[in-house]
Coordinates of C-alpha atoms and ligand atoms in Angstrom, one line a residue:
M1 CA -35.0 -21.5 19.2
P2 CA -32.5 -24.0 17.8
N3 CA -32.5 -27.6 19.0
P4 CA -29.3 -29.6 18.3
Q5 CA -30.7 -30.8 15.0
S6 CA -31.6 -27.4 13.7
E7 CA -28.3 -26.0 15.0
I8 CA -26.4 -28.4 12.8
Q9 CA -28.6 -27.4 9.9
H10 CA -28.1 -23.7 10.6
F11 CA -24.4 -24.0 10.0
T12 CA -25.0 -25.5 6.5
K13 CA -26.7 -22.2 5.5
N14 CA -25.0 -19.4 3.7
W15 CA -23.7 -16.4 5.7
Q16 CA -26.6 -14.2 4.8
Q17 CA -29.1 -16.7 6.1
Q18 CA -27.1 -17.3 9.2
L19 CA -27.1 -13.6 9.8
A20 CA -30.8 -13.4 9.4
D21 CA -31.2 -16.2 12.0
A22 CA -29.1 -14.3 14.6
F23 CA -30.6 -13.9 18.0
D24 CA -32.4 -10.5 18.3
N25 CA -34.4 -11.3 21.3
I26 CA -33.3 -11.7 25.0
E27 CA -35.8 -14.5 25.8
D28 CA -34.7 -16.6 22.9
L29 CA -31.0 -16.2 23.8
C30 CA -31.6 -17.0 27.4
R31 CA -33.6 -20.1 26.5
Y32 CA -30.9 -21.3 24.2
L33 CA -28.3 -20.8 27.0
D34 CA -30.4 -22.4 29.8
L35 CA -30.5 -19.2 31.7
S36 CA -33.5 -17.6 33.3
P37 CA -33.9 -13.9 32.4
D38 CA -35.1 -13.3 36.0
D39 CA -31.7 -14.3 37.3
L40 CA -29.9 -11.8 35.1
P41 CA -29.6 -8.0 35.4
I42 CA -31.2 -7.6 32.0
S43 CA -32.3 -4.2 30.7
V44 CA -34.8 -4.0 27.8
A45 CA -34.5 -0.2 27.9
A46 CA -30.8 -0.6 27.0
T47 CA -31.9 -2.3 23.7
E48 CA -34.0 0.6 22.5
N49 CA -31.1 2.4 20.7
F50 CA -28.8 -0.6 20.4
P51 CA -30.6 -3.9 20.0
L52 CA -29.4 -7.3 21.0
R53 CA -27.8 -9.1 18.1
V54 CA -25.8 -12.3 18.4
P55 CA -25.2 -14.9 15.6
L56 CA -25.6 -18.5 16.7
S57 CA -22.0 -19.3 15.9
F58 CA -20.9 -16.8 18.7
A59 CA -23.8 -17.9 21.0
A60 CA -22.6 -21.5 20.7
C61 CA -19.3 -20.5 22.3
I62 CA -21.1 -19.3 25.5
E63 CA -21.1 -21.7 28.3
K64 CA -24.7 -22.9 28.9
G65 CA -26.1 -22.0 32.3
N66 CA -23.3 -19.6 33.2
P67 CA -24.6 -16.1 33.9
R68 CA -21.0 -14.8 34.2
D69 CA -19.7 -16.1 30.9
P70 CA -17.2 -13.7 29.4
L71 CA -18.7 -13.9 25.9
L72 CA -22.3 -13.5 27.3
R73 CA -21.1 -10.3 29.0
Q74 CA -20.1 -8.8 25.7
V75 CA -23.6 -9.2 24.2
L76 CA -26.2 -9.1 27.0
P77 CA -28.0 -5.8 27.5
V78 CA -27.8 -5.0 31.2
N79 CA -29.0 -2.4 33.7
E80 CA -25.5 -1.0 34.1
E81 CA -25.7 0.4 30.6
L82 CA -28.1 3.0 31.8
A83 CA -25.8 4.2 34.6
V84 CA -24.0 7.5 34.2
Y85 CA -20.2 7.5 34.4
P86 CA -18.2 10.7 34.5
G87 CA -16.1 11.2 31.4
F88 CA -18.2 9.0 29.2
N89 CA -20.1 10.6 26.3
T90 CA -21.8 9.8 23.1
D91 CA -19.0 10.6 20.7
P92 CA -15.7 9.5 22.4
V93 CA -13.8 9.2 19.1
G94 CA -15.0 12.6 18.0
D95 CA -14.9 12.4 14.2
L96 CA -16.4 9.1 13.2
A97 CA -19.9 10.4 12.9
A98 CA -18.7 13.0 10.4
A99 CA -16.6 10.4 8.5
T100 CA -19.6 8.3 7.9
Q101 CA -21.0 11.2 5.7
T102 CA -18.1 11.1 3.3
G103 CA -16.9 7.5 3.9
V104 CA -13.3 8.5 4.5
L105 CA -11.4 9.3 7.7
H106 CA -7.8 10.5 7.1
K107 CA -6.2 11.0 10.5
Y108 CA -2.9 9.2 10.3
Q109 CA -0.1 9.7 7.8
G110 CA -0.4 7.4 4.8
R111 CA -3.5 5.5 5.9
V112 CA -7.1 6.2 5.4
L113 CA -10.1 4.6 7.0
F114 CA -12.8 3.8 4.4
I115 CA -16.2 3.4 6.0
N116 CA -18.7 1.8 3.6
T117 CA -21.1 0.4 6.1
G118 CA -22.1 1.1 9.7
S119 CA -23.7 -2.2 10.5
C120 CA -22.3 -5.2 12.2
A121 CA -23.2 -8.9 12.6
I122 CA -23.1 -8.7 16.3
N123 CA -23.8 -5.8 18.7
C124 CA -21.0 -5.6 21.3
R125 CA -22.3 -3.8 24.3
Y126 CA -19.0 -2.0 24.8
C127 CA -18.9 -0.5 21.3
F128 CA -18.4 3.2 20.8
R129 CA -20.8 3.2 17.8
R130 CA -23.8 2.1 20.0
N131 CA -24.9 5.7 20.4
F132 CA -24.9 6.5 16.7
P133 CA -27.9 6.3 14.4
Y134 CA -25.7 5.2 11.6
S135 CA -25.8 1.5 12.5
E136 CA -27.6 0.6 9.3
L137 CA -25.6 3.1 7.1
Q138 CA -24.7 2.0 3.6
L139 CA -22.6 4.4 1.7
S140 CA -24.4 5.3 -1.6
K141 CA -22.7 4.4 -4.9
Q142 CA -22.0 8.1 -5.6
K143 CA -20.4 8.7 -2.2
E144 CA -18.3 5.5 -2.6
Q145 CA -17.1 6.7 -6.0
A146 CA -16.2 10.2 -4.5
A147 CA -14.4 8.5 -1.7
I148 CA -12.3 6.3 -4.1
L149 CA -11.6 9.4 -6.2
S150 CA -10.2 11.2 -3.2
I151 CA -7.9 8.3 -2.4
Q152 CA -6.8 8.2 -6.0
E153 CA -6.0 11.9 -6.0
D154 CA -3.8 11.7 -2.9
A155 CA -0.5 10.0 -3.6
S156 CA 0.5 10.2 0.0
I157 CA -1.9 7.4 0.8
T158 CA -0.3 4.0 0.7
E159 CA -2.8 2.0 2.7
V160 CA -6.6 1.8 2.7
I161 CA -8.3 0.4 5.7
L162 CA -11.8 -1.0 5.1
S163 CA -13.6 -0.4 8.3
G164 CA -17.1 0.2 9.6
G165 CA -19.2 -1.1 11.1
D166 CA -18.0 -4.3 9.5
P167 CA -16.9 -4.1 5.9
L168 CA -17.4 -7.8 5.4
L169 CA -21.2 -7.2 5.6
L170 CA -20.9 -5.9 2.1
S171 CA -21.7 -8.6 -0.5
D172 CA -19.0 -10.5 -2.3
A173 CA -20.0 -8.7 -5.5
R174 CA -19.6 -5.3 -4.0
L175 CA -16.3 -6.2 -2.3
T176 CA -14.9 -7.6 -5.5
R177 CA -15.8 -4.4 -7.4
L178 CA -14.3 -2.2 -4.6
M179 CA -11.1 -4.3 -4.4
G180 CA -10.8 -4.1 -8.2
Q181 CA -11.1 -0.3 -8.1
L182 CA -8.5 0.0 -5.3
A183 CA -6.2 -2.4 -7.2
E184 CA -5.9 0.2 -9.9
I185 CA -4.6 2.9 -7.6
K186 CA -0.9 2.8 -8.2
H187 CA 0.3 4.5 -5.0
L188 CA -1.6 2.0 -2.8
K189 CA 0.6 -0.7 -1.4
R190 CA -1.7 -2.4 1.0
I191 CA -5.4 -3.0 1.7
R192 CA -6.3 -3.7 5.2
I193 CA -9.6 -5.0 6.4
H194 CA -10.8 -4.5 10.0
T195 CA -13.4 -7.1 10.7
R196 CA -15.0 -9.2 13.5
L197 CA -16.9 -11.4 11.1
P198 CA -14.4 -14.3 10.8
I199 CA -14.8 -14.6 14.7
V200 CA -18.6 -14.1 15.0
L201 CA -19.8 -15.4 11.6
P202 CA -17.1 -17.5 10.1
A203 CA -19.3 -18.6 7.2
R204 CA -18.6 -15.1 5.8
I205 CA -15.2 -16.4 4.6
T206 CA -16.6 -17.7 1.3
D207 CA -14.7 -19.1 -1.7
E208 CA -15.6 -16.0 -3.6
F209 CA -14.2 -13.7 -0.9
I210 CA -11.0 -15.7 -0.8
D211 CA -10.7 -15.5 -4.6
T212 CA -11.1 -11.7 -4.5
L213 CA -8.3 -11.4 -1.9
K214 CA -6.0 -13.8 -3.8
L215 CA -6.5 -11.9 -7.1
S216 CA -5.6 -8.5 -5.6
P217 CA -2.1 -7.2 -6.6
K218 CA -1.9 -5.4 -3.3
Q219 CA -0.8 -6.9 0.0
I220 CA -3.8 -7.8 2.0
I221 CA -4.0 -7.6 5.8
L222 CA -6.9 -8.7 7.9
I223 CA -7.2 -7.4 11.5
L224 CA -9.6 -9.6 13.4
H225 CA -11.3 -8.6 16.6
C226 CA -11.3 -11.3 19.2
N227 CA -11.4 -10.7 23.0
H228 CA -11.3 -14.1 24.5
A229 CA -9.9 -17.5 23.5
N230 CA -13.4 -19.0 23.9
E231 CA -14.5 -17.2 20.8
L232 CA -12.2 -19.4 18.7
N233 CA -14.5 -22.3 17.9
E234 CA -13.7 -25.0 15.3
R235 CA -15.5 -23.0 12.5
V236 CA -13.5 -19.9 13.3
I237 CA -10.3 -21.9 13.2
V238 CA -11.2 -23.2 9.8
A239 CA -11.8 -19.6 8.6
C240 CA -8.5 -18.5 10.0
N241 CA -6.7 -21.4 8.3
T242 CA -8.3 -20.7 5.0
L243 CA -7.3 -17.0 5.1
K244 CA -3.8 -17.9 6.2
N245 CA -3.3 -20.5 3.5
S246 CA -4.4 -17.9 0.9
G247 CA -1.4 -15.7 1.8
I248 CA -3.3 -13.2 3.9
T249 CA -1.5 -11.7 6.9
L250 CA -3.7 -12.0 10.0
F251 CA -3.5 -9.8 13.1
N252 CA -5.9 -9.4 16.0
Q253 CA -7.1 -6.5 18.1
S254 CA -8.9 -6.8 21.4
V255 CA -10.5 -4.4 23.8
L256 CA -9.6 -4.7 27.4
L257 CA -12.9 -5.3 29.2
K258 CA -13.7 -5.7 32.8
G259 CA -15.3 -9.1 33.5
V260 CA -14.3 -10.4 30.1
N261 CA -10.5 -10.4 29.7
D262 CA -9.1 -8.3 32.5
D263 CA -6.9 -11.1 33.7
A264 CA -3.3 -11.9 32.8
D265 CA -4.0 -15.7 32.3
I266 CA -6.9 -15.0 30.0
L267 CA -4.8 -12.5 27.9
C268 CA -1.9 -14.9 27.7
D269 CA -4.3 -17.7 26.6
L270 CA -5.8 -15.5 24.0
S271 CA -2.4 -14.6 22.5
E272 CA -1.3 -18.3 22.6
Q273 CA -4.5 -19.6 21.0
L274 CA -4.5 -16.9 18.3
F275 CA -0.9 -17.5 17.4
S276 CA -1.5 -21.3 17.2
H277 CA -4.0 -20.5 14.4
G278 CA -1.7 -18.1 12.6
V279 CA -3.0 -14.8 14.0
I280 CA -0.6 -12.3 15.5
P281 CA -1.7 -10.1 18.5
Y282 CA -1.6 -6.5 17.4
Y283 CA -3.4 -4.1 19.7
L284 CA -5.1 -4.3 23.1
H285 CA -7.3 -1.2 23.3
L286 CA -8.4 0.7 26.3
L287 CA -12.1 1.2 26.2
D288 CA -13.4 4.2 24.2
K289 CA -15.5 6.1 26.8
A290 CA -18.9 5.8 25.1
T291 CA -22.1 6.4 27.1
G292 CA -23.5 3.0 28.3
T293 CA -20.1 1.2 28.5
G294 CA -18.7 2.5 31.9
H295 CA -19.1 -0.9 33.6
F296 CA -16.5 -2.4 31.1
E297 CA -13.8 0.1 32.0
V298 CA -10.4 -1.1 33.3
S299 CA -8.2 1.6 34.7
K300 CA -5.0 2.6 32.9
E301 CA -3.0 1.5 36.0
R302 CA -4.6 -1.9 36.1
A303 CA -4.1 -2.3 32.3
L304 CA -0.4 -1.6 32.7
E305 CA -0.1 -4.1 35.5
L306 CA -1.8 -6.7 33.3
I307 CA 0.2 -6.1 30.2
Q308 CA 3.4 -6.3 32.3
Q309 CA 2.3 -9.6 33.6
V310 CA 1.7 -10.8 30.0
Q311 CA 5.1 -9.5 29.0
A312 CA 6.7 -11.4 31.9
T313 CA 5.1 -14.6 30.7
L314 CA 5.1 -14.6 26.9
P315 CA 7.6 -14.0 24.1
G316 CA 7.6 -10.4 22.9
Y317 CA 5.8 -11.1 19.7
L318 CA 2.8 -12.4 21.6
V319 CA 2.4 -9.3 23.7
P320 CA -0.1 -6.9 22.0
K321 CA 0.6 -3.2 22.1
L322 CA -1.6 -1.5 24.8
V323 CA -3.1 1.6 23.1
T324 CA -5.7 4.2 23.4
E325 CA -7.3 6.6 21.0
Q326 CA -6.7 10.3 21.5
T327 CA -8.5 12.8 19.5
G328 CA -6.2 14.9 17.4
A329 CA -3.0 12.8 17.9
A330 CA -0.9 11.6 15.0
S331 CA -1.3 7.9 15.9
K332 CA -2.8 5.6 18.5
Q333 CA -1.2 6.4 21.9
Y334 CA 1.0 3.6 23.1
I335 CA 0.6 3.0 26.8
F336 CA 2.9 0.1 26.8
Ligands
PLP401 C1 -6.7 3.0 14.2 C2 -6.8 3.9 13.0 C3 -5.9 3.7 11.9 C4 -4.9 2.5 11.9 O1 -3.9 2.8 12.8 P1 -2.7 1.8 12.9 O2 -1.9 2.3 14.0 O3 -1.9 1.9 11.6 O4 -3.2 0.4 13.0 C5 -6.0 4.5 10.9 N1 -6.9 5.5 10.8 C6 -7.7 5.8 11.9 C7 -8.7 6.9 11.8 C8 -7.7 4.9 13.0 O5 -8.5 5.2 14.0
SF4_402 S1 -18.0 -5.7 15.8 FE1 -16.8 -3.9 16.4 S2 -17.9 -2.2 15.4 FE2 -19.3 -3.9 15.5 S3 -20.4 -3.8 17.4 FE3 -18.6 -5.0 17.8 S4 -17.1 -3.6 18.6 FE4 -18.6 -2.4 17.5

């Protein structure tokens, strides 16, 4: 358990070491947060398939002694995860499980999702991938090469989206090699990276990673995943500034989550804070209906109400698009 001294020391370590130090045990996390496990609706059973995983950088943003903290709610395994909700199933997105076999998911015109790794630095309890055994998936070199070849052979593809899991869990060496190979594909205009790591493990934004991005002849877009302004600590802000100053376009996507950000003031504050650090709000997703996540659901009606309140408060460019994923559709479905 980190004391203030070891906490300072922790943040001088490299990102791999910080990741290895992440909380993986409920008691340790509760002790760090001055909470008693007995006062919380904790479920150890809920961790069997989907363990607790919280980097210290994220845990440090949780208010000590507050059992209702909106960041704690995103990571604490609770009894409600075992409840059965109608309409929730183990594969709400349908095809992602299959895509992890080949590494590519080509659903939308011109864009392919490239899935090299299924693991994440944090385990968000609302995640759709919580029910898949691929959490530790790493695409083999052969499969990765086959995936790159398939992108090379399809001139209709103009954008590759590195996704996961979290693609920034790949080493700098591997990412550099991958970006180099993508750089050689003439018909690609953009490389997009979907990642939560700058938010939950900002030490991942290494000089080597920045150099790799800067050297790419393609336009680079990073889409972050931040759900609440409290996630933006000083280390995260430095990481955003570094990316921004390297010419990277930064967007953010959030998931609308009950008890976390289902409040117009919280959503407005999130947009304002993100933009003040150079990040443009992009999507606000309705929850994917994965088994174990029903207690996070916000109804479509309530979601519409909230986003209209946000629109009535903020300039248009700070209002994220409210969207949902619909199997078989040609794009995300815009709700607002
Ligand atoms: C979300 C998603 C994309 C990206 O969609 P945009 O609307 O361009 O952000 C691409 N492919 C798949 C499979 C997706 O789920
Ligand atoms: S970072 Fe994204 S993919 Fe990973 S657990 Fe959280 S929501 Fe799921």
